[in-house]
Tab-separated table of C-alpha atoms and ligand atoms in Angstrom:
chain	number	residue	atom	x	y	z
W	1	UNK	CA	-82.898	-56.003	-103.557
W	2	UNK	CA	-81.731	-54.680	-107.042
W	3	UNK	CA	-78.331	-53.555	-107.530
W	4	UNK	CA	-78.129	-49.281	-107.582
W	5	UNK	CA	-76.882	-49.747	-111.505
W	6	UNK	CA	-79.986	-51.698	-112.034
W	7	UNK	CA	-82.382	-49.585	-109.988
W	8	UNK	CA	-80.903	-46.507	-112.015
W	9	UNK	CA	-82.105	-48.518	-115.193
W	10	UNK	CA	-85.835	-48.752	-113.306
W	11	UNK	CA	-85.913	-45.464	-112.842
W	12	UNK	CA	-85.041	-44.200	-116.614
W	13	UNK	CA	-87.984	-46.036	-117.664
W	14	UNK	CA	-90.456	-45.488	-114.856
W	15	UNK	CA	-90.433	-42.074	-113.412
W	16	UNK	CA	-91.154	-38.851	-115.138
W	17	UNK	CA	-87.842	-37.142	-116.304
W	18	UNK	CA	-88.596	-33.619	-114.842
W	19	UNK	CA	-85.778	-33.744	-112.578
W	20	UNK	CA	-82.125	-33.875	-113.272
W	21	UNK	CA	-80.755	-35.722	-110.328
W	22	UNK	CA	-77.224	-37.405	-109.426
W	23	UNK	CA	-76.894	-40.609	-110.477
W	24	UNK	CA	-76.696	-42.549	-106.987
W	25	UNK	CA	-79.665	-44.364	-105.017
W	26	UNK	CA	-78.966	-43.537	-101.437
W	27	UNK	CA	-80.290	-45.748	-98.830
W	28	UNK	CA	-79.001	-44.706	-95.275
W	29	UNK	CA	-77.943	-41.843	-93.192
W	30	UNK	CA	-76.308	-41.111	-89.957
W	31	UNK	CA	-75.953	-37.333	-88.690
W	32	UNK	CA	-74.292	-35.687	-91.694
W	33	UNK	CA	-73.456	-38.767	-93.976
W	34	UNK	CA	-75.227	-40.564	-96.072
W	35	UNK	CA	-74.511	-43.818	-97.706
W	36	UNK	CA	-75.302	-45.133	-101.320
W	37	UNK	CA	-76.653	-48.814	-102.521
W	38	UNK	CA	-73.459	-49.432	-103.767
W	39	UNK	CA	-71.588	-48.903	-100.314
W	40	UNK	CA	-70.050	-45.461	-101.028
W	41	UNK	CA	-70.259	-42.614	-98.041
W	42	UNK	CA	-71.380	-38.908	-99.013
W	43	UNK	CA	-70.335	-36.218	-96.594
W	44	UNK	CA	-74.079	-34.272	-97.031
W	45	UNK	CA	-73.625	-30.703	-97.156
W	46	UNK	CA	-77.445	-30.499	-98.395
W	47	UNK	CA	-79.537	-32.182	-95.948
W	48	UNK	CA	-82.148	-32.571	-98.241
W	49	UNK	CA	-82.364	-28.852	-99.708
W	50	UNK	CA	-82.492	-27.602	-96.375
W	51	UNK	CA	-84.440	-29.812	-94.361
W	52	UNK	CA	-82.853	-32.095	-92.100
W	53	UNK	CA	-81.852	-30.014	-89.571
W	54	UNK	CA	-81.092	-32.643	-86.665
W	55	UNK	CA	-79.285	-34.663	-89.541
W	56	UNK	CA	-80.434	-37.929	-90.583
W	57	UNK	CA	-81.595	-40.764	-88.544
W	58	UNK	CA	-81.544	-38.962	-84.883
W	59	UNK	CA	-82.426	-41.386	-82.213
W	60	UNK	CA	-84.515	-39.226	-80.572
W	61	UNK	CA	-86.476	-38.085	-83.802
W	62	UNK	CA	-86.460	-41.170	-85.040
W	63	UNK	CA	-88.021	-42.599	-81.489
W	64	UNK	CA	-91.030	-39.690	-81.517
W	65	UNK	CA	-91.867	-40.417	-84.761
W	66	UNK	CA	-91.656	-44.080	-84.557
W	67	UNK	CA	-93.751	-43.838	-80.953
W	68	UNK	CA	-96.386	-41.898	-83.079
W	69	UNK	CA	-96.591	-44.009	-85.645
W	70	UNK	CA	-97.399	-46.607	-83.350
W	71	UNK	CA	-100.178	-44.678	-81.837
W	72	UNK	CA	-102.366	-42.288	-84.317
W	73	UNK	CA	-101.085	-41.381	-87.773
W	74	UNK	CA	-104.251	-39.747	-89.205
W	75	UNK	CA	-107.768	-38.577	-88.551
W	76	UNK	CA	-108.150	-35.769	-90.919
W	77	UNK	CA	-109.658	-31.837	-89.547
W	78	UNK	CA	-113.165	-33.428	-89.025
W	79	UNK	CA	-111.216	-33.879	-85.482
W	80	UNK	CA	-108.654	-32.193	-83.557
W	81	UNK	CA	-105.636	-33.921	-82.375
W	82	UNK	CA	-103.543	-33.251	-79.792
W	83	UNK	CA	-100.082	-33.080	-82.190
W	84	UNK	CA	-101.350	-30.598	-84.079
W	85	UNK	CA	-102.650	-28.695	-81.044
W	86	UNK	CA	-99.059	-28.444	-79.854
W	87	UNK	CA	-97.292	-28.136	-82.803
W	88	UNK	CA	-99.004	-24.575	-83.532
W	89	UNK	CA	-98.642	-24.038	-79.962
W	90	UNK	CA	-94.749	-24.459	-80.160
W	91	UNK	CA	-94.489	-22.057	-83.575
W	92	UNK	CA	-97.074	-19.099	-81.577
W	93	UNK	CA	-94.283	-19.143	-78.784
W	94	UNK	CA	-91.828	-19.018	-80.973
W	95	UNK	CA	-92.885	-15.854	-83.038
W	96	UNK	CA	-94.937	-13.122	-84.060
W	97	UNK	CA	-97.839	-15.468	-84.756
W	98	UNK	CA	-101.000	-16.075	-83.038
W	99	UNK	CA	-102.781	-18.585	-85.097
W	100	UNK	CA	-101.286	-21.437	-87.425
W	101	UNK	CA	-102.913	-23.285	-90.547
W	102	UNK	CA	-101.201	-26.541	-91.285
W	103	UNK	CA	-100.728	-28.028	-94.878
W	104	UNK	CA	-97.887	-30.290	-96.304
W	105	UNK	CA	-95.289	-28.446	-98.352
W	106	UNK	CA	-93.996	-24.939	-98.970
W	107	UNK	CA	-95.907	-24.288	-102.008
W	108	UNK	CA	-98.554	-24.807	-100.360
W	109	UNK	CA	-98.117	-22.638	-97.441
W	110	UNK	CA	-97.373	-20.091	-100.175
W	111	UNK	CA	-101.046	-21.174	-101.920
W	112	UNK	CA	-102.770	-21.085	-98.421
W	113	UNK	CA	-101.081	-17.519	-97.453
W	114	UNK	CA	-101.885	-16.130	-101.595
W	115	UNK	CA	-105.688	-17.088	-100.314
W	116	UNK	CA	-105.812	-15.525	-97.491
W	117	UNK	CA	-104.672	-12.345	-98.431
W	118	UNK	CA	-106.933	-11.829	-101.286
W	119	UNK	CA	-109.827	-13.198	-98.765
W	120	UNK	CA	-108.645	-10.714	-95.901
W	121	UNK	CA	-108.836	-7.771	-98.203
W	122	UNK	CA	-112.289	-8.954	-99.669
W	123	UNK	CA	-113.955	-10.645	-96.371
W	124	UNK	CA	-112.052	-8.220	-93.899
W	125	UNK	CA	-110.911	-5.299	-95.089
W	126	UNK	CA	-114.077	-4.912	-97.957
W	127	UNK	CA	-111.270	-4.018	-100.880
W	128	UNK	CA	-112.694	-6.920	-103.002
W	129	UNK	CA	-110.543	-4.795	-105.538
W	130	UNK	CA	-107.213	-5.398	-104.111
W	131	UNK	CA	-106.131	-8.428	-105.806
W	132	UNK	CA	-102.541	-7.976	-106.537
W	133	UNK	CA	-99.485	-9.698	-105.397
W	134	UNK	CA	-96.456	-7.898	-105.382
W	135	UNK	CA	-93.395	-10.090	-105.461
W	136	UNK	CA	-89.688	-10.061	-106.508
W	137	UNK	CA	-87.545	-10.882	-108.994
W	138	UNK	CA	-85.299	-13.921	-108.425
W	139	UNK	CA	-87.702	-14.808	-105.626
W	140	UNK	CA	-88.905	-18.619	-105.876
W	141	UNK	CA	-92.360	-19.580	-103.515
W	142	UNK	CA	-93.367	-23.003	-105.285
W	143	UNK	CA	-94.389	-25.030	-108.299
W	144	UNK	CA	-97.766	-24.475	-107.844
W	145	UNK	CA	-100.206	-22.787	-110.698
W	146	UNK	CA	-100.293	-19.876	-108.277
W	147	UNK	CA	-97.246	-19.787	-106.483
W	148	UNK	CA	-95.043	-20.256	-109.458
W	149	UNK	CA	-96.604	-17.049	-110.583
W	150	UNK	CA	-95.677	-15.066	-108.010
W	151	UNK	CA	-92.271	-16.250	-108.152
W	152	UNK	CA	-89.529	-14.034	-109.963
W	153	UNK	CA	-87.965	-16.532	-112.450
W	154	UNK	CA	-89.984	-16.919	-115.514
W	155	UNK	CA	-88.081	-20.007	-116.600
W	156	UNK	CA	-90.205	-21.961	-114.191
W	157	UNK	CA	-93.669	-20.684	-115.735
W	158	UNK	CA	-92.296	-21.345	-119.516
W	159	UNK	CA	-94.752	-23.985	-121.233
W	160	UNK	CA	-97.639	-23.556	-118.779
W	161	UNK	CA	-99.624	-20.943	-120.579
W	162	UNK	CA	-101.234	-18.273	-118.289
W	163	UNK	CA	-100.823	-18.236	-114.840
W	164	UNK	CA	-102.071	-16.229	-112.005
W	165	UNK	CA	-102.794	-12.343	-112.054
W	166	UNK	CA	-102.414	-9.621	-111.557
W	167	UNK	CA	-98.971	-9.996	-110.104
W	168	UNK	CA	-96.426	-7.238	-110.114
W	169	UNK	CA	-92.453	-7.990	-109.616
W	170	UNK	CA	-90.521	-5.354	-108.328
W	171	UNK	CA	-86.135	-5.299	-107.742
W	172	UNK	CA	-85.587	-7.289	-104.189
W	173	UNK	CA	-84.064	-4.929	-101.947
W	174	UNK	CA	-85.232	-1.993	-103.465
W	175	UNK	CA	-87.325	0.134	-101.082
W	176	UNK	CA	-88.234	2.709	-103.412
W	177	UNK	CA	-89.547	0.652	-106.127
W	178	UNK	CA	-91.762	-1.308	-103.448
W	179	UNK	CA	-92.909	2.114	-102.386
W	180	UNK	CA	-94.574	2.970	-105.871
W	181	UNK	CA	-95.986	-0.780	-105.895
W	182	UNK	CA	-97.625	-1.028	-102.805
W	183	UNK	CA	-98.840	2.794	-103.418
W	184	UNK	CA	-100.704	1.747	-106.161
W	185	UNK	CA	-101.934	3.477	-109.816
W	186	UNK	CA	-103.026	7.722	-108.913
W	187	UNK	CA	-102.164	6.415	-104.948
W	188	UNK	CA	-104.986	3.708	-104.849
W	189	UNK	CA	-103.340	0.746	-103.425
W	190	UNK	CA	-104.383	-2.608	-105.332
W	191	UNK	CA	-101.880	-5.120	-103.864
W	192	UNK	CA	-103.605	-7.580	-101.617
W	193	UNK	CA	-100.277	-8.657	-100.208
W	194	UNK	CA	-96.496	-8.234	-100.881
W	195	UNK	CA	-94.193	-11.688	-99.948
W	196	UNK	CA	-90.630	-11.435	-99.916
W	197	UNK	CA	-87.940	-14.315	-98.460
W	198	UNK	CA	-85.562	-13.081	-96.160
W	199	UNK	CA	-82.782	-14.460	-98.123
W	200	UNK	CA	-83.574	-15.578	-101.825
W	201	UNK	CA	-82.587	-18.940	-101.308
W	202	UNK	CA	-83.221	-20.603	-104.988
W	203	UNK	CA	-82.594	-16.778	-106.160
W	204	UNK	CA	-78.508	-17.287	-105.252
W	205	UNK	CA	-78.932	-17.135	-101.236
W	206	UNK	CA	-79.147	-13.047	-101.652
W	207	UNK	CA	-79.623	-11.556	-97.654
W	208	UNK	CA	-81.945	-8.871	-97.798
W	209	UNK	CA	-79.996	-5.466	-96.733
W	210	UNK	CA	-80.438	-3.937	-93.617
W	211	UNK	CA	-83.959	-1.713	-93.176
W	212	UNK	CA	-85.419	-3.668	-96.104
W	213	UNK	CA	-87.455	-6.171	-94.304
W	214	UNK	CA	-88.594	-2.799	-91.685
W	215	UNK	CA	-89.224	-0.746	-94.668
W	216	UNK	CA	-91.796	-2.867	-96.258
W	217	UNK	CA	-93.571	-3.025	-93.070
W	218	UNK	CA	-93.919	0.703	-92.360
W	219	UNK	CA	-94.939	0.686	-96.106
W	220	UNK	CA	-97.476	-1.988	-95.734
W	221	UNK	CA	-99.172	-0.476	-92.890
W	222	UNK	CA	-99.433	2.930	-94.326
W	223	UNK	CA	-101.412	1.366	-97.312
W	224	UNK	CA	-103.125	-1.801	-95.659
W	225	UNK	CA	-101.338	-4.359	-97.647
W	226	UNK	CA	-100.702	-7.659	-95.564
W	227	UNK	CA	-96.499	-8.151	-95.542
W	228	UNK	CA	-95.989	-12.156	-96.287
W	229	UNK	CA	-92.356	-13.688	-95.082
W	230	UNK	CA	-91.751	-16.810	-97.121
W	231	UNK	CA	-89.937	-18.573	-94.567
W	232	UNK	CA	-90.137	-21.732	-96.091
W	233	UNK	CA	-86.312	-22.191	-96.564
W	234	UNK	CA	-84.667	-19.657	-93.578
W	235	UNK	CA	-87.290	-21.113	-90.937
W	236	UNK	CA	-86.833	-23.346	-87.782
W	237	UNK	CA	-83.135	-22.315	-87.330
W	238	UNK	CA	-81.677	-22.548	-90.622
W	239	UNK	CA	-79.991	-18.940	-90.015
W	240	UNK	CA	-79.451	-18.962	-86.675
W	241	UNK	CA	-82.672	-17.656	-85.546
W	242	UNK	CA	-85.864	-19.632	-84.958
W	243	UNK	CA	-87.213	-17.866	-88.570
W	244	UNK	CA	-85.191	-15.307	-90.363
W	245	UNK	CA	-87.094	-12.314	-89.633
W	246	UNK	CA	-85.761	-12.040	-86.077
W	247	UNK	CA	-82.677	-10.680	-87.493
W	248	UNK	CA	-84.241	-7.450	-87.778
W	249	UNK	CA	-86.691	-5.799	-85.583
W	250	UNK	CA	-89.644	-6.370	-87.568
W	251	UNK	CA	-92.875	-9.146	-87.994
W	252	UNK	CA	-94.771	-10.206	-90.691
W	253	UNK	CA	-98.690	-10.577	-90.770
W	254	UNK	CA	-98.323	-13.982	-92.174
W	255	UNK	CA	-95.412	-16.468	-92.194
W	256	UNK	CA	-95.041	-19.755	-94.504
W	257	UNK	CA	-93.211	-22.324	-93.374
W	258	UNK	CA	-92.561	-25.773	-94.600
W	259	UNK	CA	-88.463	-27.905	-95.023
W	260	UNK	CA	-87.105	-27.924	-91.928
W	261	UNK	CA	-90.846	-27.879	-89.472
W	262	UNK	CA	-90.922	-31.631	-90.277
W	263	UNK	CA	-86.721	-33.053	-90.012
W	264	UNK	CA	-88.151	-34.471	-93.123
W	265	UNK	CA	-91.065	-35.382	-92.677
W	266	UNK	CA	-93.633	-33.894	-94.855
W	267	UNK	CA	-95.473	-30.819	-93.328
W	268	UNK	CA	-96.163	-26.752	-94.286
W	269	UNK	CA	-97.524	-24.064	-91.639
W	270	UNK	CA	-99.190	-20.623	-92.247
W	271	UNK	CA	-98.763	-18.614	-89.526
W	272	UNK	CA	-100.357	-15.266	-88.838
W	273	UNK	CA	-101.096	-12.588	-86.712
W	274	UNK	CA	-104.498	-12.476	-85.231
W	275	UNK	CA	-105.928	-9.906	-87.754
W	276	UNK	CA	-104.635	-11.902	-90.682
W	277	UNK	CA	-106.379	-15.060	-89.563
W	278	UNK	CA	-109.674	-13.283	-90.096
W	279	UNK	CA	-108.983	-14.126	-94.080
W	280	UNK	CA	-109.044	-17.656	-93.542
W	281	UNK	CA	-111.536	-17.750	-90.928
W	282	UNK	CA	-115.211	-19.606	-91.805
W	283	UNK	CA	-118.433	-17.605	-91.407
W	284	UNK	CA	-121.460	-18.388	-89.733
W	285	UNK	CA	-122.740	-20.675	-92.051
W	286	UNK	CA	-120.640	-20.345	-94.996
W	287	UNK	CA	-118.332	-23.085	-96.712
W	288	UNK	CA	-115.128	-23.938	-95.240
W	289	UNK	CA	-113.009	-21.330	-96.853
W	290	UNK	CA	-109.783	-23.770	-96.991
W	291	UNK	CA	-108.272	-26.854	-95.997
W	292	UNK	CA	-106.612	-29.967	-96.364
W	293	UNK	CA	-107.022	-33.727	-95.829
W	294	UNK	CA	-103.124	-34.297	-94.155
W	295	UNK	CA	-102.757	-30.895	-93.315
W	296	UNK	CA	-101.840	-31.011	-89.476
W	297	UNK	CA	-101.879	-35.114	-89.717
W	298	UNK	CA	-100.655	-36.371	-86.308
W	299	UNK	CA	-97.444	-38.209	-87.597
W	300	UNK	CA	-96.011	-34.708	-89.079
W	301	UNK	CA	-96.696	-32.365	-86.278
W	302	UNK	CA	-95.472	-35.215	-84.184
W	303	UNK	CA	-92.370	-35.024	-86.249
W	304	UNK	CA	-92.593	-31.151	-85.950
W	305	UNK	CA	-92.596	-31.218	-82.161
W	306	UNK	CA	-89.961	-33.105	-81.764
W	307	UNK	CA	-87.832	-30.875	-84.208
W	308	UNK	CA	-88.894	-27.732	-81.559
W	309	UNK	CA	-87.480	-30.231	-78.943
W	310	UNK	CA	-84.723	-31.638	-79.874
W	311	UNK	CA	-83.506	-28.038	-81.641
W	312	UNK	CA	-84.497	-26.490	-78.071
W	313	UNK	CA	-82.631	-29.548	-75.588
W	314	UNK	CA	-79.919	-29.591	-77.715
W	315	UNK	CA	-78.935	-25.870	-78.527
W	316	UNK	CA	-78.888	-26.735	-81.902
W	317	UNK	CA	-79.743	-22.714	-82.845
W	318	UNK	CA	-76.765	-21.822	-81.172
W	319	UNK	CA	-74.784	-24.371	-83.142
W	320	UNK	CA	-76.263	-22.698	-86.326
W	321	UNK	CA	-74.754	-19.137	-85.291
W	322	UNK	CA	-71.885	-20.507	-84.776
W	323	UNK	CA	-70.812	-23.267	-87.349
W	324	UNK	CA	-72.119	-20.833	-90.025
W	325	UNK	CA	-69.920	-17.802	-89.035
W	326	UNK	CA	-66.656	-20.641	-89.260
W	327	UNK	CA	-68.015	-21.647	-92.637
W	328	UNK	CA	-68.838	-18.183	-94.020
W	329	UNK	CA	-65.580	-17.750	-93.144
W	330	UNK	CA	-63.506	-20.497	-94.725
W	331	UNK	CA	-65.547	-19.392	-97.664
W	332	UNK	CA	-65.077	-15.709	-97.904
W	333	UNK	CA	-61.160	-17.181	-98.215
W	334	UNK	CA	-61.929	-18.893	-101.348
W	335	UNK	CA	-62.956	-15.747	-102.921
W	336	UNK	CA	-59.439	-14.780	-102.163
W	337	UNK	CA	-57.599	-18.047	-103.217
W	338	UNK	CA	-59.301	-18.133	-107.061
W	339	UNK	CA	-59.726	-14.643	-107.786
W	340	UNK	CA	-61.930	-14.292	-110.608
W	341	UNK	CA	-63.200	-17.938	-110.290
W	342	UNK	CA	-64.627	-17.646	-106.622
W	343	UNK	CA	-66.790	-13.941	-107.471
W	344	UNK	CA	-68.875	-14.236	-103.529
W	345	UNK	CA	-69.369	-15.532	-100.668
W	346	UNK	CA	-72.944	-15.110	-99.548
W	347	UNK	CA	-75.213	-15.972	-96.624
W	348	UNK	CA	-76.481	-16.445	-93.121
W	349	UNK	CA	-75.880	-18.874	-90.358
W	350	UNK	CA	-76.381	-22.314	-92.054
W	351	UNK	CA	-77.233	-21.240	-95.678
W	352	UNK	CA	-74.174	-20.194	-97.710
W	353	UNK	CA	-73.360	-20.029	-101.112
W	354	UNK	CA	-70.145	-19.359	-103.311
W	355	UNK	CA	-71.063	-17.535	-106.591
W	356	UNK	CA	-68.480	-18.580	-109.404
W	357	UNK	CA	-67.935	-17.072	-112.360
W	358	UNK	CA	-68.844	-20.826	-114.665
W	359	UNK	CA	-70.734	-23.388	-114.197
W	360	UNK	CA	-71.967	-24.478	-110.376
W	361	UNK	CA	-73.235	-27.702	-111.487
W	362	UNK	CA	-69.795	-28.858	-112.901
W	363	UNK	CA	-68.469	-28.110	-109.040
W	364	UNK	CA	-71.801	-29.725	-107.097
W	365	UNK	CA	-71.334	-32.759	-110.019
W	366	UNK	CA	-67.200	-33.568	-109.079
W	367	UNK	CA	-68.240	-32.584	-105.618
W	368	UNK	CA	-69.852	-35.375	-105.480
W	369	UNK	CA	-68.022	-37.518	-107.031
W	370	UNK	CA	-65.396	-36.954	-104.460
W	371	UNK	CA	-67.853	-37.975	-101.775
W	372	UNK	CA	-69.312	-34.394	-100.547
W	373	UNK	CA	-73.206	-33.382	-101.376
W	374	UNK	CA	-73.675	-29.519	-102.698
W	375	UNK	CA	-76.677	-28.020	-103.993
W	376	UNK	CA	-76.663	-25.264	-106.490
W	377	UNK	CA	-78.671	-21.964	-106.288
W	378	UNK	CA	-79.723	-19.411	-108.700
W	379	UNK	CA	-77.762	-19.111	-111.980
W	380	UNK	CA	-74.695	-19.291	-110.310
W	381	UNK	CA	-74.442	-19.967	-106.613
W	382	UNK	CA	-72.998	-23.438	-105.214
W	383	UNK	CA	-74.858	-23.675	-102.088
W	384	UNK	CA	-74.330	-24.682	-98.727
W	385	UNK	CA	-76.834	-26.223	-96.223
W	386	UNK	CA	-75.919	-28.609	-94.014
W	387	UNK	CA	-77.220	-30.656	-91.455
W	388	UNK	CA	-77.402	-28.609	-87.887
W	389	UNK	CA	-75.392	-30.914	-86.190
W	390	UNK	CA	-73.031	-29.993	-88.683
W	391	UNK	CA	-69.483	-30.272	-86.764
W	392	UNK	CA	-66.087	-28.033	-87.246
W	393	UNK	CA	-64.418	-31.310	-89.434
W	394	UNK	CA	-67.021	-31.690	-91.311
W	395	UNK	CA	-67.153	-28.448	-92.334
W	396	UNK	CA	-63.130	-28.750	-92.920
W	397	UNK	CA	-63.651	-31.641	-94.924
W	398	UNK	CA	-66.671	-30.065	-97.245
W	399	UNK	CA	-64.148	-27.245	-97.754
W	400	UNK	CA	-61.350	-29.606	-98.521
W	401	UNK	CA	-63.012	-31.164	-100.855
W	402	UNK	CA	-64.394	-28.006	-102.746
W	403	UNK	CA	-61.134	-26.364	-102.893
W	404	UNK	CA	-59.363	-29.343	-104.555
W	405	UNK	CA	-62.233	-29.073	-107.032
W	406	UNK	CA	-62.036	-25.935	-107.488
W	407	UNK	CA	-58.399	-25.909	-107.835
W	408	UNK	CA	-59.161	-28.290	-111.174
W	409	UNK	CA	-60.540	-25.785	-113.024
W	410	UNK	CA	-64.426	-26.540	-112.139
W	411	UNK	CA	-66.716	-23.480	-111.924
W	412	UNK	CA	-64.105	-21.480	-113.795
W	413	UNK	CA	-65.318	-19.076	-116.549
W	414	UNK	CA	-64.932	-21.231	-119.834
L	1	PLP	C1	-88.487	-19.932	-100.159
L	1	PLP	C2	-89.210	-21.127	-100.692
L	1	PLP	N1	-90.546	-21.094	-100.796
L	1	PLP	C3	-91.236	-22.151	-101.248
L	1	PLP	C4	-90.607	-23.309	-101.644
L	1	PLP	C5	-91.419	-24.475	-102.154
L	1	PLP	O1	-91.435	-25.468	-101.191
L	1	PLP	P1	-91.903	-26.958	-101.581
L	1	PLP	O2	-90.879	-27.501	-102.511
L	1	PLP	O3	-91.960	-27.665	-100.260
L	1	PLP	O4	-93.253	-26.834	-102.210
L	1	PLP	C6	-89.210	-23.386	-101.560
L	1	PLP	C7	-88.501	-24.597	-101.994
L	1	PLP	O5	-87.333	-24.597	-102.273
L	1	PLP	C8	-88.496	-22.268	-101.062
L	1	PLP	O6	-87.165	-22.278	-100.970
């Protein structure tokens, strides 16, 4: 096995240098730690951008998936199988949703849901004319040709020439200004579909206010425009809820889904209310209106179920509530230790943030290099989200750490 110096040297020659990451190969993990080829130990306060919920390397998870692997990894949609049967199963009882299409990442879910709204209002509701997709600014939904144009950060669309259209990007929270989108030009609606996060997780971990997420349902069903909850990064638990919406007393038509379904394991989800599933429905005789080869592959949903297990058996939801309010805490603090430095502290159950007033990679970057993972979020947001089974001195330690970097002078306006 190479050395991690020399596989570093590997990679600057072999892999396409789109992303920017930390210079360290890891190679194992164990509940919220993770280990590097060279022997160091990283306390993981990301859990892979919000994935690993049950942490890394849980026997259990690790026995289901390993059991399935043994027995059926793949068969493709020509045939059911009895995973992915039981996997949409466990997300229906779970939510709002009736019927689930599975695919393999969040940007997809987000391509799969932007299809079936502009089929539902051509197929379903005849309004072949409503082709618009209202979205937010400072959302993000994907890297996809379509989804990155529906999210609201045109640095990720700069260099690809033109994307999707129409879309229309209104101020998140703002109820008023969603109001005169979804009304349309002269009162003719012409959205399609309006999909907003919960919280805008890449956007800075922004919590929608209170009434929003109700608002643009009452406004949706007074103009016929399906309401899409990108759930992709606040799903399975992450805030303390099985998917964010069921902080407020309101449901979506559709649902994506995608990070933490799998503990890792690769796997998206579209789920939707029976009406909704109408847009992606086949008709008598007519092409299969979408799909995808590993979409709903036995080894994922495997993976998936046992996530809805494991979360379930061990109360790991609960733990969410919980450990987040003590970190939200412990962070609202720093705000009060570097005034001026720390601006906010931001977030819901287990996905927090800090917004400082420099730069959050120079904290996530000697983070790390004092042996604790961060992610950073939006422009200036130094994010939080760990592993579920997160525990109270782990959470001191990840603060320990942060404040002594802080405390050097990283994240402080230059
Ligand atoms: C809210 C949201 N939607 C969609 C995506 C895209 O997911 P993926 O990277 O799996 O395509 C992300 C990824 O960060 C996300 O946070």
């Amino acid at each position: 096995m190479p050395t991690q110096a020399e596989l570093l040297a590997i990679a600057d020659k072999v892999l396409v240098k789109n992303y920017r990451q930390q210079p360290i190969v890891l190679e194992r993990g164990r509940g919220c730690e993770v280990w590097d080829l060279a022997g160091a130990r990283y306390l993981d306060m990301t859990a892979g951008i919000a994935v690993c919920g049950l942490g890394h390397a849980h026997p259990t998870f690790t026995a289901r998936v390993a059991e399935q692997l043994a027995r059926l990894v793949h068969v493709s949609n020509l045939y059911f199988n009895d995973q992915q049967i039981l996997a949409a199963k466990a997300i229906v009882e779970r939510s709002f949703a009736s019927r689930v299409f599975f695919c393999n990442s969040g940007g997809e879910a987000n391509e799969g849901a932007m299809k079936l709204a502009r089929r539902y209002q051509a197929v379903v509701a005849e309004a072949p004319h409503r082709v618009t997709f209202i979205s937010t600014h400072g959302s993000f939904h994907g890297r996809t040709f379509a989804t990155v144009g529906i999210t609201g950060q045109p640095k990720y669309r700069e260099g690809f020439g033109p994307g999707i259209g129409p879309v229309e990007f209104i101020t998140y929270g703002d109820l008023a200004a969603a109001e005169r989108a979804l009304a349309g030009p002269d009162g003719k609606p012409t959205a399609c579909a309006i999909i907003v996060e919960p919280i805008q997780a890449e956007g800075g971990i922004v919590v929608a206010p209170p009434g929003y997420l109700a608002g643009l349902r009452a406004l949706c069903d007074a103009t016929g425009t399906l309401l899409i909850f990108d759930e992709v990064q606040t799903g399975i638990g992450r805030t303390g809820a099985w998917f964010g919406y069921q902080h407020d007393d309101v449901a979506p038509d559709v649902m994506t889904l995608a990070k933490g379904l799998g503990g890792g394991v690769p796997i998206g989800a579209v789920a939707c209310s029976e009406k909704a599933a109408a847009g992606l429905a086949a008709l008598p005789g007519g092409a299969v209106p979408h799909a995808s080869t590993f979409g709903g592959n036995a080894l994922a949903c495997a993976a998936a179920n046992a996530v809805f297990d494991i979360l379930e058996r061990e109360g790991l939801i609960e733990r969410v509530a919980q450990a987040g309010q003590y970190l939200g805490g412990q962070l609202e603090q720093l705000v009060d230790v570097f005034p001026g430095h720390v601006l906010e502290a931001r977030g819901r159950g287990l996905l927090r943030g800090i917004a400082v007033a420099g730069a959050p990679t120079d904290v996530v970057a000697a983070c790390r290099q004092k042996g604790l993972l961060l992610s950073v979020a939006g422009a200036n947001v130094v994010r939080f989200a760990p592993p579920y089974v997160v525990e109270r001195a782990h959470l001191d330690e990840a603060v320990g750490i942060l404040k002594g970097v802080l405390a050097s002078g990283a994240g402080a306006k230059k």
